[in-house]
CSV table of C-alpha atoms in Angstrom, one decimal:
chain,number,residue,atom,x,y,z
Y,1,UNK,CA,-61.8,-27.9,38.2
Y,2,UNK,CA,-59.5,-28.3,41.1
Y,3,UNK,CA,-56.6,-26.8,39.2
Y,4,UNK,CA,-58.6,-23.6,38.4
Y,5,UNK,CA,-59.9,-23.4,42.0
Y,6,UNK,CA,-56.3,-23.8,43.3
Y,7,UNK,CA,-54.9,-21.2,40.9
Y,8,UNK,CA,-57.4,-18.5,42.0
Y,9,UNK,CA,-57.2,-19.3,45.7
Y,10,UNK,CA,-60.7,-20.8,45.9
Y,11,UNK,CA,-59.7,-23.9,47.8
Y,12,UNK,CA,-59.2,-22.3,51.3
Y,13,UNK,CA,-62.2,-20.2,50.7
Y,14,UNK,CA,-64.4,-23.2,50.0
Y,15,UNK,CA,-62.9,-25.2,52.8
Y,16,UNK,CA,-63.6,-22.5,55.3
Y,17,UNK,CA,-67.1,-22.1,54.0
Y,18,UNK,CA,-67.7,-25.9,54.6
Y,19,UNK,CA,-65.8,-25.9,57.9
Y,20,UNK,CA,-68.0,-23.1,59.1
Y,21,UNK,CA,-70.8,-25.6,58.9
Y,22,UNK,CA,-72.5,-24.1,55.8
Y,23,UNK,CA,-74.4,-26.4,53.5
Y,24,UNK,CA,-72.6,-27.7,50.4
Y,25,UNK,CA,-73.8,-30.0,47.6
Y,26,UNK,CA,-71.5,-31.5,45.1
Y,27,UNK,CA,-72.5,-33.4,42.0
Y,28,UNK,CA,-70.2,-35.7,39.9
Y,29,UNK,CA,-66.8,-33.9,40.1
Y,30,UNK,CA,-68.2,-32.0,43.0
Y,31,UNK,CA,-68.7,-35.3,44.9
Y,32,UNK,CA,-65.0,-36.1,44.3
Y,33,UNK,CA,-64.2,-32.6,45.6
Y,34,UNK,CA,-66.1,-33.2,48.9
Y,35,UNK,CA,-64.6,-36.7,49.5
Y,36,UNK,CA,-61.8,-37.3,52.0
Y,37,UNK,CA,-60.1,-39.7,49.5
Y,38,UNK,CA,-60.3,-40.4,45.8
Y,39,UNK,CA,-59.0,-43.3,43.7
Y,40,UNK,CA,-58.0,-43.1,40.1
Y,41,UNK,CA,-56.7,-39.5,40.2
Y,42,UNK,CA,-54.5,-38.0,37.6
Y,43,UNK,CA,-50.7,-38.2,37.9
Y,44,UNK,CA,-49.6,-36.0,40.8
Y,45,UNK,CA,-53.1,-36.1,42.4
Y,46,UNK,CA,-55.6,-33.3,42.8
Y,47,UNK,CA,-56.7,-30.9,45.5
Y,48,UNK,CA,-59.8,-32.1,47.5
Y,49,UNK,CA,-61.9,-30.0,49.8
Y,50,UNK,CA,-62.7,-33.0,51.9
Y,51,UNK,CA,-65.3,-33.0,54.7
Y,52,UNK,CA,-67.2,-36.1,53.7
Y,53,UNK,CA,-65.8,-39.3,55.1
Y,54,UNK,CA,-66.1,-41.3,51.9
Y,55,UNK,CA,-63.7,-43.0,49.4
Y,56,UNK,CA,-64.8,-42.3,45.8
Y,57,UNK,CA,-63.5,-43.9,42.6
Y,58,UNK,CA,-63.1,-41.3,39.9
Y,59,UNK,CA,-64.6,-42.3,36.6
Y,60,UNK,CA,-65.8,-45.6,38.1
Y,61,UNK,CA,-67.9,-46.5,35.1
Y,62,UNK,CA,-65.2,-45.8,32.5
Y,63,UNK,CA,-65.2,-43.8,29.3
Y,64,UNK,CA,-68.1,-41.8,27.9
Y,65,UNK,CA,-69.5,-44.8,26.0
Y,66,UNK,CA,-70.3,-46.3,29.4
Y,67,UNK,CA,-72.1,-43.1,30.5
Y,68,UNK,CA,-75.8,-43.9,31.1
Y,69,UNK,CA,-79.1,-42.9,32.5
Y,70,UNK,CA,-81.4,-45.0,34.6
Y,71,UNK,CA,-84.1,-44.7,37.3
Y,72,UNK,CA,-83.2,-45.2,40.9
Y,73,UNK,CA,-85.1,-45.6,44.1
Y,74,UNK,CA,-85.5,-42.2,45.7
Y,75,UNK,CA,-84.6,-41.6,49.4
Y,76,UNK,CA,-87.3,-40.3,51.8
Y,77,UNK,CA,-86.0,-36.7,51.7
Y,78,UNK,CA,-86.5,-36.6,47.9
Y,79,UNK,CA,-89.6,-38.7,47.7
Y,80,UNK,CA,-91.4,-36.4,50.1
Y,81,UNK,CA,-91.5,-33.6,47.4
Y,82,UNK,CA,-93.4,-35.6,44.8
Y,83,UNK,CA,-95.5,-38.6,44.0
Y,84,UNK,CA,-93.1,-41.0,42.4
Y,85,UNK,CA,-90.8,-43.4,44.3
Y,86,UNK,CA,-87.9,-43.2,41.8
Y,87,UNK,CA,-86.1,-40.5,39.9
Y,88,UNK,CA,-84.2,-40.1,36.6
Y,89,UNK,CA,-80.5,-40.3,37.2
Y,90,UNK,CA,-78.0,-39.2,34.5
Y,91,UNK,CA,-74.4,-40.5,35.0
Y,92,UNK,CA,-71.7,-38.9,32.9
Y,93,UNK,CA,-68.1,-40.4,33.3
Y,94,UNK,CA,-69.4,-40.5,36.9
Y,95,UNK,CA,-67.6,-41.4,40.1
Y,96,UNK,CA,-69.0,-43.9,42.7
Y,97,UNK,CA,-68.6,-44.2,46.4
Y,98,UNK,CA,-66.7,-47.3,47.3
Y,99,UNK,CA,-66.8,-46.9,51.1
Y,100,UNK,CA,-68.7,-44.6,53.4
Y,101,UNK,CA,-67.5,-43.9,57.0
Y,102,UNK,CA,-69.7,-44.1,60.1
Y,103,UNK,CA,-72.4,-41.5,60.3
Y,104,UNK,CA,-72.6,-41.0,56.5
Y,105,UNK,CA,-76.2,-41.4,55.4
Y,106,UNK,CA,-76.6,-43.4,52.2
Y,107,UNK,CA,-79.3,-41.7,50.0
Y,108,UNK,CA,-79.1,-43.8,46.9
Y,109,UNK,CA,-77.4,-46.9,45.5
Y,110,UNK,CA,-77.0,-48.2,42.0
Y,111,UNK,CA,-77.2,-51.9,41.4
Y,112,UNK,CA,-74.3,-52.8,39.0
Y,113,UNK,CA,-75.1,-54.8,35.8
Y,114,UNK,CA,-73.7,-58.3,35.7
Y,115,UNK,CA,-70.7,-57.2,33.6
Y,116,UNK,CA,-69.9,-54.2,35.9
Y,117,UNK,CA,-70.3,-56.5,38.9
Y,118,UNK,CA,-67.9,-59.0,37.5
Y,119,UNK,CA,-65.3,-56.2,36.7
Y,120,UNK,CA,-65.5,-54.6,40.1
Y,121,UNK,CA,-66.2,-57.6,42.4
Y,122,UNK,CA,-69.3,-56.1,44.0
Y,123,UNK,CA,-73.0,-55.9,43.1
Y,124,UNK,CA,-73.8,-52.3,43.9
Y,125,UNK,CA,-72.2,-48.9,44.6
Y,126,UNK,CA,-73.4,-45.9,46.6
Y,127,UNK,CA,-74.2,-42.9,44.4
Y,128,UNK,CA,-75.7,-40.3,46.8
Y,129,UNK,CA,-74.7,-39.5,50.4
Y,130,UNK,CA,-75.2,-36.9,53.1
Y,131,UNK,CA,-73.6,-36.1,56.4
Y,132,UNK,CA,-74.8,-33.1,58.3
Y,133,UNK,CA,-75.1,-30.3,55.8
Y,134,UNK,CA,-72.8,-31.9,53.2
Y,135,UNK,CA,-74.5,-33.7,50.3
Y,136,UNK,CA,-72.9,-35.4,47.3
Y,137,UNK,CA,-74.5,-37.1,44.3
Y,138,UNK,CA,-72.6,-39.0,41.5
Y,139,UNK,CA,-75.4,-38.3,39.0
Y,140,UNK,CA,-76.6,-34.9,37.6
Y,141,UNK,CA,-80.0,-33.7,39.0
Y,142,UNK,CA,-79.3,-30.4,37.2
Y,143,UNK,CA,-79.6,-32.2,33.8
Y,144,UNK,CA,-83.2,-33.3,34.4
Y,145,UNK,CA,-86.5,-31.5,35.0
Y,146,UNK,CA,-87.0,-33.3,38.3
Y,147,UNK,CA,-86.3,-30.7,40.9
Y,148,UNK,CA,-86.9,-32.8,44.0
Y,149,UNK,CA,-83.1,-33.2,44.8
Y,150,UNK,CA,-82.9,-29.4,44.6
Y,151,UNK,CA,-85.8,-29.1,46.9
Y,152,UNK,CA,-84.2,-31.6,49.4
Y,153,UNK,CA,-81.1,-29.4,49.4
Y,154,UNK,CA,-83.0,-26.2,49.9
Y,155,UNK,CA,-84.8,-27.9,52.7
Y,156,UNK,CA,-81.4,-28.8,54.2
Y,157,UNK,CA,-80.4,-25.2,54.0
Y,158,UNK,CA,-83.6,-24.0,55.7
Y,159,UNK,CA,-83.3,-26.5,58.5
Y,160,UNK,CA,-79.7,-25.5,58.9
Y,161,UNK,CA,-80.5,-21.8,59.1
Y,162,UNK,CA,-83.2,-22.6,61.6
Y,163,UNK,CA,-85.8,-21.0,59.5
Y,164,UNK,CA,-87.7,-24.1,58.4
Y,165,UNK,CA,-90.7,-22.0,57.4
Y,166,UNK,CA,-88.9,-19.3,55.5
Y,167,UNK,CA,-90.1,-18.6,52.0
Y,168,UNK,CA,-87.4,-18.1,49.5
Y,169,UNK,CA,-87.0,-14.7,47.9
Y,170,UNK,CA,-88.8,-14.3,44.5
Y,171,UNK,CA,-86.8,-15.5,41.5
Y,172,UNK,CA,-85.7,-13.1,38.9
Y,173,UNK,CA,-87.3,-13.6,35.5
Y,174,UNK,CA,-84.0,-14.0,33.9
Y,175,UNK,CA,-82.5,-16.4,36.4
Y,176,UNK,CA,-79.6,-18.3,34.8
Y,177,UNK,CA,-79.4,-15.8,32.0
Y,178,UNK,CA,-76.3,-13.7,32.2
Y,179,UNK,CA,-76.3,-10.5,30.2
Y,180,UNK,CA,-75.0,-11.1,26.7
Y,181,UNK,CA,-74.9,-14.9,27.2
Y,182,UNK,CA,-77.1,-17.4,25.5
Y,183,UNK,CA,-79.8,-19.1,27.6
Y,184,UNK,CA,-79.5,-22.6,29.0
Y,185,UNK,CA,-79.8,-25.8,27.0
Y,186,UNK,CA,-82.9,-27.9,26.7
Y,187,UNK,CA,-83.4,-30.9,29.0
Y,188,UNK,CA,-83.4,-33.9,26.7
Y,189,UNK,CA,-85.7,-36.8,27.5
Y,190,UNK,CA,-84.8,-40.5,27.0
Y,191,UNK,CA,-86.5,-40.7,23.6
Y,192,UNK,CA,-84.4,-40.0,20.6
Y,193,UNK,CA,-83.5,-36.3,20.8
Y,194,UNK,CA,-86.9,-35.4,22.2
Y,195,UNK,CA,-86.9,-32.8,25.0
Y,196,UNK,CA,-88.4,-33.6,28.3
Y,197,UNK,CA,-91.6,-31.8,29.1
Y,198,UNK,CA,-91.4,-29.3,31.9
L,1,UNK,CA,-85.0,-50.4,35.8
L,2,UNK,CA,-82.4,-51.2,33.2
L,3,UNK,CA,-79.9,-48.5,32.5
L,4,UNK,CA,-79.4,-47.1,29.0
L,5,UNK,CA,-76.1,-46.0,27.6
L,6,UNK,CA,-75.5,-43.3,25.0
L,7,UNK,CA,-78.8,-41.5,25.1
L,8,UNK,CA,-78.9,-38.0,23.6
L,9,UNK,CA,-79.1,-36.5,27.2
L,10,UNK,CA,-75.9,-38.3,28.2
L,11,UNK,CA,-74.2,-37.2,25.0
L,12,UNK,CA,-75.2,-33.6,25.3
L,13,UNK,CA,-74.5,-33.8,29.1
L,14,UNK,CA,-70.8,-34.5,28.7
L,15,UNK,CA,-70.5,-31.4,26.4
L,16,UNK,CA,-72.3,-29.4,29.1
L,17,UNK,CA,-69.7,-30.3,31.6
L,18,UNK,CA,-67.0,-28.9,29.3
L,19,UNK,CA,-68.7,-25.5,29.1
L,20,UNK,CA,-66.3,-22.6,30.0
L,21,UNK,CA,-63.3,-24.8,29.3
L,22,UNK,CA,-60.5,-25.3,26.7
L,23,UNK,CA,-60.0,-28.4,24.6
L,24,UNK,CA,-56.5,-28.8,23.3
L,25,UNK,CA,-55.0,-30.7,20.3
L,26,UNK,CA,-52.2,-33.0,21.5
L,27,UNK,CA,-50.0,-35.5,19.5
L,28,UNK,CA,-48.2,-37.4,22.3
L,29,UNK,CA,-48.9,-38.5,25.9
L,30,UNK,CA,-46.4,-35.9,27.1
L,31,UNK,CA,-48.3,-33.1,25.4
L,32,UNK,CA,-51.6,-34.5,26.9
L,33,UNK,CA,-50.1,-34.3,30.4
L,34,UNK,CA,-49.0,-30.7,29.8
L,35,UNK,CA,-52.6,-29.9,28.6
L,36,UNK,CA,-54.1,-31.7,31.7
L,37,UNK,CA,-51.8,-29.8,34.1
L,38,UNK,CA,-52.7,-26.5,32.4
L,39,UNK,CA,-56.3,-27.1,33.2
L,40,UNK,CA,-57.7,-28.3,29.8
L,41,UNK,CA,-61.2,-29.8,30.2
L,42,UNK,CA,-60.4,-32.4,27.4
L,43,UNK,CA,-57.8,-33.2,24.8
L,44,UNK,CA,-58.1,-34.0,21.1
L,45,UNK,CA,-55.7,-36.8,20.2
L,46,UNK,CA,-54.2,-36.5,16.7
L,47,UNK,CA,-51.1,-37.5,14.9
L,48,UNK,CA,-50.4,-34.1,13.4
L,49,UNK,CA,-51.8,-30.7,14.5
L,50,UNK,CA,-53.6,-28.9,11.7
L,51,UNK,CA,-50.7,-26.5,11.0
L,52,UNK,CA,-48.6,-29.6,10.1
L,53,UNK,CA,-51.4,-31.1,8.1
L,54,UNK,CA,-51.4,-27.9,6.0
L,55,UNK,CA,-47.6,-28.0,5.6
L,56,UNK,CA,-47.4,-31.7,4.7
L,57,UNK,CA,-50.4,-31.8,2.4
L,58,UNK,CA,-51.6,-35.2,1.2
L,59,UNK,CA,-54.5,-37.2,2.7
L,60,UNK,CA,-55.1,-36.7,6.4
L,61,UNK,CA,-56.7,-39.6,8.1
L,62,UNK,CA,-57.8,-40.9,11.6
L,63,UNK,CA,-54.8,-41.3,14.0
L,64,UNK,CA,-53.0,-44.5,14.9
L,65,UNK,CA,-55.1,-46.3,17.6
L,66,UNK,CA,-51.8,-47.0,19.5
L,67,UNK,CA,-51.2,-43.3,19.9
L,68,UNK,CA,-54.8,-42.7,21.0
L,69,UNK,CA,-54.5,-45.5,23.6
L,70,UNK,CA,-51.3,-44.0,24.9
L,71,UNK,CA,-52.9,-40.6,25.4
L,72,UNK,CA,-56.0,-42.2,27.0
L,73,UNK,CA,-53.7,-44.0,29.5
L,74,UNK,CA,-51.8,-40.8,30.3
L,75,UNK,CA,-54.6,-38.5,31.4
L,76,UNK,CA,-57.9,-38.7,33.3
L,77,UNK,CA,-59.7,-35.9,31.4
L,78,UNK,CA,-61.9,-36.8,28.4
L,79,UNK,CA,-60.0,-37.8,25.2
L,80,UNK,CA,-61.5,-36.8,21.8
L,81,UNK,CA,-60.3,-38.0,18.4
L,82,UNK,CA,-61.0,-37.0,14.8
L,83,UNK,CA,-62.6,-39.1,12.1
L,84,UNK,CA,-62.9,-38.1,8.4
L,85,UNK,CA,-66.2,-36.6,7.3
L,86,UNK,CA,-68.5,-39.5,6.2
L,87,UNK,CA,-66.0,-42.2,7.3
L,88,UNK,CA,-68.2,-44.1,9.7
L,89,UNK,CA,-65.8,-47.0,10.0
L,90,UNK,CA,-63.1,-44.7,11.4
L,91,UNK,CA,-65.8,-43.6,13.8
L,92,UNK,CA,-66.6,-47.2,14.7
L,93,UNK,CA,-62.9,-47.8,15.4
L,94,UNK,CA,-62.7,-44.7,17.6
L,95,UNK,CA,-65.8,-45.8,19.5
L,96,UNK,CA,-64.3,-49.2,20.1
L,97,UNK,CA,-61.1,-47.6,21.5
L,98,UNK,CA,-63.3,-45.9,24.1
L,99,UNK,CA,-62.6,-42.3,23.1
L,100,UNK,CA,-65.0,-39.9,24.8
L,101,UNK,CA,-66.0,-37.7,21.8
L,102,UNK,CA,-65.5,-38.1,18.1
L,103,UNK,CA,-64.8,-35.0,16.0
L,104,UNK,CA,-66.1,-35.5,12.5
L,105,UNK,CA,-63.7,-33.0,11.1
L,106,UNK,CA,-63.1,-31.1,7.9
L,107,UNK,CA,-59.4,-30.8,9.0
L,108,UNK,CA,-59.0,-34.4,7.9
L,109,UNK,CA,-59.5,-35.1,4.2
L,110,UNK,CA,-63.3,-35.9,3.7
L,111,UNK,CA,-64.1,-39.5,2.9
L,112,UNK,CA,-67.6,-38.6,1.6
L,113,UNK,CA,-68.3,-35.3,-0.2
L,114,UNK,CA,-72.1,-35.7,0.0
L,115,UNK,CA,-73.0,-37.4,3.3
L,116,UNK,CA,-71.9,-37.0,6.9
L,117,UNK,CA,-71.9,-39.9,9.3
L,118,UNK,CA,-75.3,-40.9,10.7
L,119,UNK,CA,-74.3,-40.1,14.3
L,120,UNK,CA,-77.5,-41.6,15.8
L,121,UNK,CA,-76.0,-45.0,15.1
L,122,UNK,CA,-73.3,-44.5,17.8
L,123,UNK,CA,-73.1,-44.6,21.6
L,124,UNK,CA,-70.1,-42.2,21.5
L,125,UNK,CA,-71.1,-38.6,21.1
L,126,UNK,CA,-69.9,-36.4,18.1
L,127,UNK,CA,-68.9,-32.8,17.7
L,128,UNK,CA,-69.1,-31.3,14.2
L,129,UNK,CA,-68.0,-28.0,12.6
L,130,UNK,CA,-70.3,-25.4,11.1
L,131,UNK,CA,-70.1,-22.0,9.3
L,132,UNK,CA,-73.7,-21.0,9.7
L,133,UNK,CA,-76.9,-21.9,11.4
L,134,UNK,CA,-78.2,-24.2,8.6
L,135,UNK,CA,-75.0,-26.2,8.7
L,136,UNK,CA,-75.1,-26.4,12.5
L,137,UNK,CA,-78.7,-27.7,12.5
L,138,UNK,CA,-78.1,-30.2,9.7
L,139,UNK,CA,-75.3,-31.7,11.9
L,140,UNK,CA,-77.6,-31.8,14.9
L,141,UNK,CA,-80.2,-33.5,12.9
L,142,UNK,CA,-77.6,-36.2,12.0
L,143,UNK,CA,-77.0,-36.7,15.7
L,144,UNK,CA,-74.2,-34.3,16.6
L,145,UNK,CA,-74.4,-33.6,20.4
L,146,UNK,CA,-71.9,-30.6,20.2
L,147,UNK,CA,-71.1,-28.0,17.6
L,148,UNK,CA,-68.0,-25.9,17.0
L,149,UNK,CA,-67.3,-23.2,14.5
L,150,UNK,CA,-65.1,-24.4,11.6
L,151,UNK,CA,-62.9,-21.4,11.5
L,152,UNK,CA,-59.7,-22.2,9.6
L,153,UNK,CA,-57.7,-24.7,11.5
L,154,UNK,CA,-53.9,-24.5,11.5
L,155,UNK,CA,-53.8,-20.8,10.5
L,156,UNK,CA,-53.4,-19.1,13.9
L,157,UNK,CA,-55.8,-16.6,12.4
L,158,UNK,CA,-59.0,-16.1,14.3
L,159,UNK,CA,-60.8,-14.2,11.5
L,160,UNK,CA,-62.8,-17.2,10.1
L,161,UNK,CA,-63.8,-18.4,13.6
L,162,UNK,CA,-65.2,-14.9,14.3
L,163,UNK,CA,-67.0,-14.9,11.0
L,164,UNK,CA,-68.7,-18.3,11.6
L,165,UNK,CA,-69.5,-17.4,15.2
L,166,UNK,CA,-71.1,-14.0,14.2
L,167,UNK,CA,-73.0,-15.7,11.4
L,168,UNK,CA,-74.5,-18.4,13.7
L,169,UNK,CA,-75.2,-15.9,16.6
L,170,UNK,CA,-76.6,-13.3,14.2
L,171,UNK,CA,-78.9,-15.9,12.6
L,172,UNK,CA,-80.2,-17.0,16.0
L,173,UNK,CA,-81.0,-13.3,16.9
L,174,UNK,CA,-82.8,-12.8,13.6
L,175,UNK,CA,-84.7,-16.0,14.1
L,176,UNK,CA,-86.0,-14.8,17.4
L,177,UNK,CA,-87.7,-11.8,15.7
L,178,UNK,CA,-89.5,-14.0,13.2
L,179,UNK,CA,-93.2,-15.0,13.3
L,180,UNK,CA,-93.7,-18.8,13.9
L,181,UNK,CA,-95.5,-18.8,10.5
L,182,UNK,CA,-92.3,-17.7,8.8
L,183,UNK,CA,-90.2,-20.6,10.1
L,184,UNK,CA,-91.2,-23.1,7.4
L,185,UNK,CA,-89.8,-21.0,4.6
L,186,UNK,CA,-86.8,-20.0,6.6
L,187,UNK,CA,-86.0,-23.7,7.4
L,188,UNK,CA,-86.2,-24.3,3.6
L,189,UNK,CA,-83.9,-21.4,2.9
L,190,UNK,CA,-81.2,-22.5,5.4
L,191,UNK,CA,-81.8,-26.2,4.5
L,192,UNK,CA,-82.4,-27.3,8.1
L,193,UNK,CA,-85.3,-29.3,9.7
L,194,UNK,CA,-88.1,-27.0,10.8
L,195,UNK,CA,-88.4,-28.6,14.2
L,196,UNK,CA,-84.8,-27.7,15.1
L,197,UNK,CA,-85.3,-24.2,13.7
L,198,UNK,CA,-88.3,-23.8,15.9
L,199,UNK,CA,-86.5,-25.1,19.0
L,200,UNK,CA,-83.5,-22.8,18.3
L,201,UNK,CA,-85.9,-19.8,18.0
L,202,UNK,CA,-87.6,-20.6,21.3
L,203,UNK,CA,-84.3,-21.3,23.1
L,204,UNK,CA,-82.5,-18.3,21.7
L,205,UNK,CA,-79.4,-20.4,21.2
L,206,UNK,CA,-78.3,-23.7,19.5
L,207,UNK,CA,-79.9,-26.6,21.2
L,208,UNK,CA,-76.5,-28.2,22.0
L,209,UNK,CA,-73.2,-26.8,23.4
L,210,UNK,CA,-71.3,-24.6,20.9
L,211,UNK,CA,-67.5,-24.1,21.0
L,212,UNK,CA,-65.2,-21.9,19.0
L,213,UNK,CA,-62.5,-23.5,16.9
L,214,UNK,CA,-60.2,-22.9,14.0
L,215,UNK,CA,-57.5,-20.2,14.4
L,216,UNK,CA,-57.5,-19.4,18.2
L,217,UNK,CA,-53.9,-18.7,19.0
L,218,UNK,CA,-53.7,-16.3,22.0
L,219,UNK,CA,-55.5,-15.7,25.3
L,220,UNK,CA,-57.1,-12.6,23.7
L,221,UNK,CA,-58.4,-14.7,20.8
L,222,UNK,CA,-60.0,-17.2,23.3
L,223,UNK,CA,-61.5,-14.4,25.4
L,224,UNK,CA,-62.9,-12.8,22.2
L,225,UNK,CA,-64.7,-15.9,21.2
L,226,UNK,CA,-66.1,-16.2,24.8
L,227,UNK,CA,-67.3,-12.6,24.7
L,228,UNK,CA,-69.0,-13.3,21.4
L,229,UNK,CA,-71.1,-15.8,23.2
L,230,UNK,CA,-69.4,-19.2,22.6
L,231,UNK,CA,-69.6,-21.9,25.3
L,232,UNK,CA,-65.9,-22.7,25.3
L,233,UNK,CA,-62.8,-23.0,23.0
L,234,UNK,CA,-60.8,-25.5,21.0
L,235,UNK,CA,-57.2,-24.7,20.6
L,236,UNK,CA,-55.5,-26.7,17.9
L,237,UNK,CA,-52.0,-25.8,16.6
L,238,UNK,CA,-52.0,-22.6,18.7
L,239,UNK,CA,-50.5,-24.2,21.8
L,240,UNK,CA,-47.9,-26.8,20.7
L,241,UNK,CA,-46.8,-24.7,17.7
L,242,UNK,CA,-45.8,-21.8,20.0
L,243,UNK,CA,-42.6,-21.1,21.7
L,244,UNK,CA,-43.7,-22.0,25.3
L,245,UNK,CA,-46.6,-24.5,25.1
L,246,UNK,CA,-47.0,-25.0,28.9
L,247,UNK,CA,-47.3,-21.3,29.7
L,248,UNK,CA,-49.5,-20.6,26.7
L,249,UNK,CA,-51.8,-23.5,27.5
L,250,UNK,CA,-52.2,-22.2,31.1
L,251,UNK,CA,-52.8,-18.7,29.9
L,252,UNK,CA,-55.5,-19.6,27.5
L,253,UNK,CA,-57.3,-21.6,30.2
L,254,UNK,CA,-57.2,-18.6,32.5
L,255,UNK,CA,-58.3,-16.3,29.7
L,256,UNK,CA,-61.4,-18.5,29.1
L,257,UNK,CA,-62.2,-18.5,32.8
L,258,UNK,CA,-61.9,-14.7,33.1
L,259,UNK,CA,-62.9,-13.8,29.6
L,260,UNK,CA,-64.6,-10.6,30.8
L,261,UNK,CA,-61.8,-9.2,32.9
L,262,UNK,CA,-59.2,-7.2,30.8
L,263,UNK,CA,-56.9,-6.9,33.8
L,264,UNK,CA,-56.6,-10.7,34.2
L,265,UNK,CA,-56.3,-11.0,30.4
L,266,UNK,CA,-53.4,-8.5,30.4
L,267,UNK,CA,-51.7,-10.4,33.2
L,268,UNK,CA,-52.0,-13.8,31.6
L,269,UNK,CA,-51.0,-12.5,28.1
L,270,UNK,CA,-47.5,-11.4,29.3
L,271,UNK,CA,-44.3,-13.3,28.6
L,272,UNK,CA,-45.7,-16.2,26.6
L,273,UNK,CA,-42.9,-16.3,24.1
L,274,UNK,CA,-43.5,-16.6,20.3
L,275,UNK,CA,-47.1,-17.4,19.2
L,276,UNK,CA,-47.5,-19.7,16.3
L,277,UNK,CA,-46.8,-18.3,12.9
L,278,UNK,CA,-50.1,-17.2,11.3
L,279,UNK,CA,-51.4,-17.6,7.8
L,280,UNK,CA,-53.4,-15.0,5.9
L,281,UNK,CA,-56.6,-16.7,4.7
L,282,UNK,CA,-56.8,-14.2,1.8
L,283,UNK,CA,-53.5,-15.4,0.3
L,284,UNK,CA,-54.3,-16.7,-3.2
L,285,UNK,CA,-52.6,-20.1,-2.5
L,286,UNK,CA,-54.6,-20.6,0.7
L,287,UNK,CA,-56.6,-23.9,0.9
L,288,UNK,CA,-59.8,-23.6,2.9
L,289,UNK,CA,-60.7,-26.5,5.1
L,290,UNK,CA,-64.0,-25.0,6.1
L,291,UNK,CA,-65.4,-25.2,2.6
L,292,UNK,CA,-64.8,-28.9,2.4
L,293,UNK,CA,-68.3,-29.8,3.5
L,294,UNK,CA,-71.7,-28.2,4.0
């Protein structure tokens, strides 16, 4: 991701976007991108946008066989958009936040299993943070039908643009469907291959 | 709340993160590093690329675990590896090595000519090849979380990948014009579970990520597969059997990113040196790998 961004001159563009104080949300690899420092990088390192004062560990949970899903306690900003106190979190070769600097708001934490705790010498890791208009999540809200994280981000954008009451423009019927491209994939539920009801 | 590993959502999710990317066959840690620096989204670790398997003949099997471990240690991107069709013990070994995806591949000599691996029994996700919609949905029913065209690996000839892609995409388009009442007989005809047929009709696409594979050798080939509607591209022998692998690998990555931009494609296609030598699939001595399973 960083290589392609670098090759096409996207890094300075994205950096100036974030530096101008515009809202940015990174999930998974996007969280790494927003971090000031990352452990476990490839040989030669990678470009980071930075901006969020956190240290992340790339691929903290290991190979794909350790990828998992769980339910985590939702922060206030997410809870306020629904009736449940937790949310479905899908982690795919995910990073984790090892340390967060002062002023970084911790939105969600993941309690490590006993084996993970023994391997890492800690009993929990941070998996969602926010500072100002920069938000980062180690899990993938875009892979579930729960849109409360998206609503929290939109809310952040509204507050930022000082139009807290603005209604978003109407969505196009074919949102997410590019011409001549197949539609999006189904959202799979936890049951064996069953899709999650919308 | 206990966490759960290897759910179908997690398996399909990794493939979704690879969409719009290139997965490259590599045989050594050095090649894996070249692929990573070129911008590959994942590498396929194997002892011999398909072109060499064709040349050498004999039985092609799972790679040496030592080699797979060396490649895993060299890169941070996902590492895939191939198991023979139906050889669930090779798949168990690959899972225990911590590979990120298993390719149950017709490029290796099949271990079972009737049954594929029951992929639901594994935490590691699987990618499988197909030539048509029925074959794709049978693999998904067995638990495959990602599909690729079979094409004809090791030929440097994109014709079969195009055929399989057009066959699947065309069948999905036809399916969308059908009445729901007609799906039972259609499912019987293509020998696929009716539930998956119905899901495919309503989605207007395969219910998992679908990559092109088997004969992609140039940036133009890769962009062709993308314009035909594939989610990404596997490049097997095409890179490390060419004159200048690093440049070609980089060019194919850029071609997949900018598949709809002929100016960029022209730019990245220049000065890549010799492509791999191609094989005509109509030659009477040609051995098809795609026809090894259904």
